Coordinates of C-alpha atoms and ligand atoms in Angstrom, one line a residue:
M1 CA 9.9 4.7 14.9
K2 CA 6.2 4.6 14.2
N3 CA 5.6 2.4 11.2
I4 CA 2.1 2.1 9.7
V5 CA 0.9 -0.1 7.0
L6 CA -2.1 1.3 5.2
F7 CA -3.9 -1.7 3.9
G8 CA -6.9 -2.4 1.7
P9 CA -7.9 -3.4 -1.9
P10 CA -7.2 -1.1 -4.8
G11 CA -9.4 1.9 -4.6
A12 CA -9.8 1.7 -0.8
G13 CA -8.2 5.2 -0.4
K14 CA -4.8 4.3 0.8
G15 CA -2.9 6.9 -1.2
T16 CA -5.4 9.7 -0.3
Q17 CA -5.2 8.9 3.4
A18 CA -1.5 8.3 3.5
D19 CA -1.0 11.8 2.1
R20 CA -2.9 13.3 5.0
I21 CA -1.5 11.2 7.8
K22 CA 2.2 11.6 6.7
N23 CA 2.1 15.3 7.4
K24 CA 0.4 15.0 10.8
Y25 CA 2.9 12.5 12.2
N26 CA 5.9 13.5 10.0
L27 CA 6.2 10.1 8.5
F28 CA 7.8 9.1 5.2
H29 CA 5.2 7.9 2.7
I30 CA 6.2 5.0 0.5
S31 CA 3.8 4.0 -2.2
T32 CA 5.2 1.1 -4.2
G33 CA 2.7 1.8 -7.0
D34 CA 4.0 5.4 -7.2
V35 CA 7.7 4.2 -7.3
F36 CA 6.9 1.8 -10.1
R37 CA 5.0 4.5 -12.0
F38 CA 7.9 6.9 -11.6
N39 CA 10.2 4.2 -13.0
I40 CA 7.9 3.5 -15.9
K41 CA 7.7 7.2 -16.8
N42 CA 11.5 7.4 -16.7
N43 CA 11.9 4.3 -18.7
T44 CA 14.3 2.6 -16.2
K45 CA 15.1 -1.1 -16.3
L46 CA 12.8 -1.5 -13.2
G47 CA 10.1 0.4 -15.0
V48 CA 10.2 -1.7 -18.1
L49 CA 10.0 -4.9 -16.1
A50 CA 7.2 -3.7 -13.8
K51 CA 5.1 -2.4 -16.7
Q52 CA 4.5 -5.9 -18.1
Y53 CA 2.8 -6.8 -14.9
M54 CA 1.1 -3.6 -14.0
E55 CA -0.6 -3.2 -17.4
K56 CA -2.4 -6.5 -16.8
G57 CA -3.2 -5.7 -13.2
D58 CA -0.9 -8.5 -11.9
L59 CA 1.4 -8.1 -9.0
V60 CA 5.0 -7.3 -9.8
P61 CA 7.2 -10.3 -8.6
D62 CA 8.2 -10.3 -4.9
E63 CA 11.9 -10.3 -5.5
V64 CA 11.8 -7.1 -7.6
T65 CA 9.4 -5.3 -5.3
I66 CA 11.2 -6.3 -2.1
Q67 CA 14.5 -5.1 -3.4
M68 CA 13.1 -1.8 -4.4
L69 CA 11.3 -1.3 -1.1
N70 CA 14.5 -2.1 0.9
K71 CA 16.4 0.5 -1.1
V72 CA 13.8 3.2 -0.5
V73 CA 13.7 2.5 3.3
E74 CA 17.5 2.3 3.5
N75 CA 17.9 5.7 1.8
N76 CA 15.5 7.4 4.2
L77 CA 16.3 6.2 7.7
D78 CA 16.4 9.6 9.1
V79 CA 12.6 9.8 9.8
N80 CA 10.1 9.4 12.5
G81 CA 8.7 6.3 10.8
F82 CA 7.2 5.1 7.5
I83 CA 3.7 4.8 6.1
F84 CA 3.7 1.9 3.7
D85 CA 1.0 2.2 1.1
G86 CA 0.6 -0.7 -1.3
F87 CA 3.2 -2.8 0.5
P88 CA 3.3 -5.6 1.7
R89 CA 1.0 -7.3 -0.7
T90 CA 2.1 -10.9 -0.2
K91 CA 3.3 -13.0 2.7
S92 CA 6.9 -13.0 1.5
Q93 CA 6.8 -9.2 1.3
A94 CA 5.4 -9.0 4.9
N95 CA 8.2 -11.3 6.1
A96 CA 10.8 -9.3 4.2
L97 CA 9.5 -6.1 5.8
D98 CA 9.7 -7.5 9.3
H99 CA 13.2 -8.6 8.6
L100 CA 14.2 -5.2 7.2
L101 CA 12.8 -3.3 10.1
L102 CA 14.3 -5.6 12.7
K103 CA 17.7 -4.6 11.3
Y104 CA 16.9 -1.1 12.7
D105 CA 15.4 -2.4 15.9
S106 CA 12.0 -1.5 14.6
S107 CA 8.7 -3.1 13.7
I108 CA 5.3 -2.5 12.3
S109 CA 3.3 -0.5 14.8
A110 CA -0.1 -1.0 13.1
M111 CA -1.7 -2.3 10.0
I112 CA -4.7 0.0 9.4
A113 CA -7.1 -1.6 6.9
L114 CA -9.6 0.5 5.0
E115 CA -12.6 -1.7 4.5
V116 CA -14.6 -1.0 1.4
A117 CA -17.1 -3.2 -0.5
D118 CA -16.1 -4.4 -4.0
E119 CA -18.9 -2.5 -5.9
V120 CA -17.6 0.8 -4.3
L121 CA -14.0 0.0 -5.3
I122 CA -15.0 -0.6 -8.9
E123 CA -16.9 2.7 -9.0
R124 CA -14.1 4.6 -7.4
L125 CA -11.4 3.2 -9.7
T126 CA -13.4 3.8 -12.8
E127 CA -14.0 7.4 -11.7
R128 CA -10.3 7.9 -10.9
G129 CA -9.3 6.4 -14.3
K130 CA -11.4 9.1 -16.0
Q131 CA -9.5 11.8 -14.2
S132 CA -6.0 10.5 -14.0
G133 CA -5.9 8.5 -17.2
R134 CA -4.1 5.7 -15.3
A135 CA -4.2 2.8 -17.7
D136 CA -4.9 0.2 -15.0
D137 CA -7.9 2.2 -13.8
S138 CA -9.4 2.6 -17.2
N139 CA -10.3 -0.9 -18.1
K140 CA -12.9 -3.0 -16.3
S141 CA -11.2 -6.4 -16.7
I142 CA -7.8 -5.0 -15.4
I143 CA -9.6 -3.5 -12.4
E144 CA -11.3 -6.8 -11.7
N145 CA -8.0 -8.6 -12.0
R146 CA -6.4 -6.3 -9.5
I147 CA -9.2 -7.0 -7.0
K148 CA -8.8 -10.7 -7.7
E149 CA -5.0 -10.4 -7.0
Y150 CA -5.9 -8.7 -3.8
Y151 CA -8.2 -11.5 -2.6
S152 CA -5.9 -14.3 -3.7
K153 CA -2.5 -13.0 -2.5
T154 CA -2.9 -10.0 -0.3
A155 CA -6.1 -10.4 1.9
I156 CA -4.4 -13.2 3.9
L157 CA -2.1 -10.5 5.5
K158 CA -5.0 -9.6 7.7
T159 CA -4.4 -12.8 9.7
F160 CA -0.6 -12.3 9.6
Y161 CA -1.0 -8.9 11.4
Q162 CA -3.9 -10.0 13.6
K163 CA -1.5 -12.7 15.0
K164 CA 0.9 -9.9 15.9
N165 CA -2.0 -8.0 17.6
C166 CA -1.5 -5.0 15.4
Y167 CA -4.4 -5.2 12.9
F168 CA -7.0 -2.4 13.0
G169 CA -9.9 -2.5 10.5
I170 CA -11.8 0.7 9.9
D171 CA -14.7 1.7 7.7
G172 CA -13.2 3.1 4.5
V173 CA -16.5 4.6 3.3
G174 CA -17.6 8.1 4.1
K175 CA -16.2 11.6 3.8
I176 CA -12.5 11.7 3.3
D177 CA -12.1 13.8 6.5
E178 CA -14.2 11.3 8.5
I179 CA -12.0 8.4 7.4
T180 CA -8.8 10.4 8.3
E181 CA -10.3 10.9 11.8
R182 CA -10.8 7.2 12.2
I183 CA -7.2 6.5 11.2
I184 CA -5.9 9.2 13.6
K185 CA -7.9 7.7 16.4
V186 CA -6.1 4.4 15.9
I187 CA -2.7 5.9 15.6
N188 CA -3.2 8.1 18.7
E189 CA -4.1 5.0 20.8
L190 CA -1.0 3.0 19.8
Ligands
LIG1 P1 -1.2 0.7 -6.6 O1 -0.7 2.1 -7.1 O2 -0.8 0.5 -5.2 O3 -2.6 0.5 -6.9 O4 -0.3 -0.3 -7.5 C1 -0.4 -0.3 -8.9 C2 0.2 -1.6 -9.4 O5 1.6 -1.6 -9.1 C3 -0.3 -2.9 -8.9 O6 -1.5 -3.4 -9.6 C4 0.9 -3.9 -9.1 O7 1.0 -4.3 -10.4 C5 2.0 -2.9 -8.8 N1 2.4 -3.0 -7.3 C6 2.4 -2.0 -6.4 N2 2.8 -2.4 -5.2 C7 3.1 -3.7 -5.3 C8 3.5 -4.6 -4.4 N3 3.8 -4.4 -3.1 N4 3.8 -5.9 -4.9 C9 3.6 -6.2 -6.2 N5 3.1 -5.3 -7.1 C10 2.9 -4.1 -6.7

């Protein structure tokens, strides 16, 4: 299996790029944010719980997120691999992911990080909020809190994957096609 983590702060373009890459390599795309939003829309128990955190721009607790991710992976094992978009976001999530994949004799092939400056992130998220109406994209202090959560809990994962020799940073600014090409280049050389 080829398992890719698309990494980067909120607004880096993970969802946009994952959508393009999944078709090219026939990978199963898991966006934890999308799974949470689906649950909120359908008013499930998980959705009600996740909403309290998401509306403030805080991370949903690890235990809940890991359990949900495990379930999605285990229900879709018949694939060439996965693109993880928005997961892992903490060290315990990264450890849980390793543990889960190991059960299937698999591992993370690459973490591909989209590097984008904070000012650009804020601009992109504010613009996306106008179009999508996503509540957590439509308020400056929530956006700033999400970026703060990224730096305090998530950014450390760069070292985690560097130690495994599978971290690849790419420039996440430019035309969408150009960024896709940069990602493809990394994947083709794996
Ligand atoms: P995203 O769509 O990836 O920007 O995620 C939107 C929100 O969902 C985040 O701000 C978090 O509240 C929550 N979320 C998504 N993925 C995770 C995760 N792996 N761990 C904790 N919370 C998450």
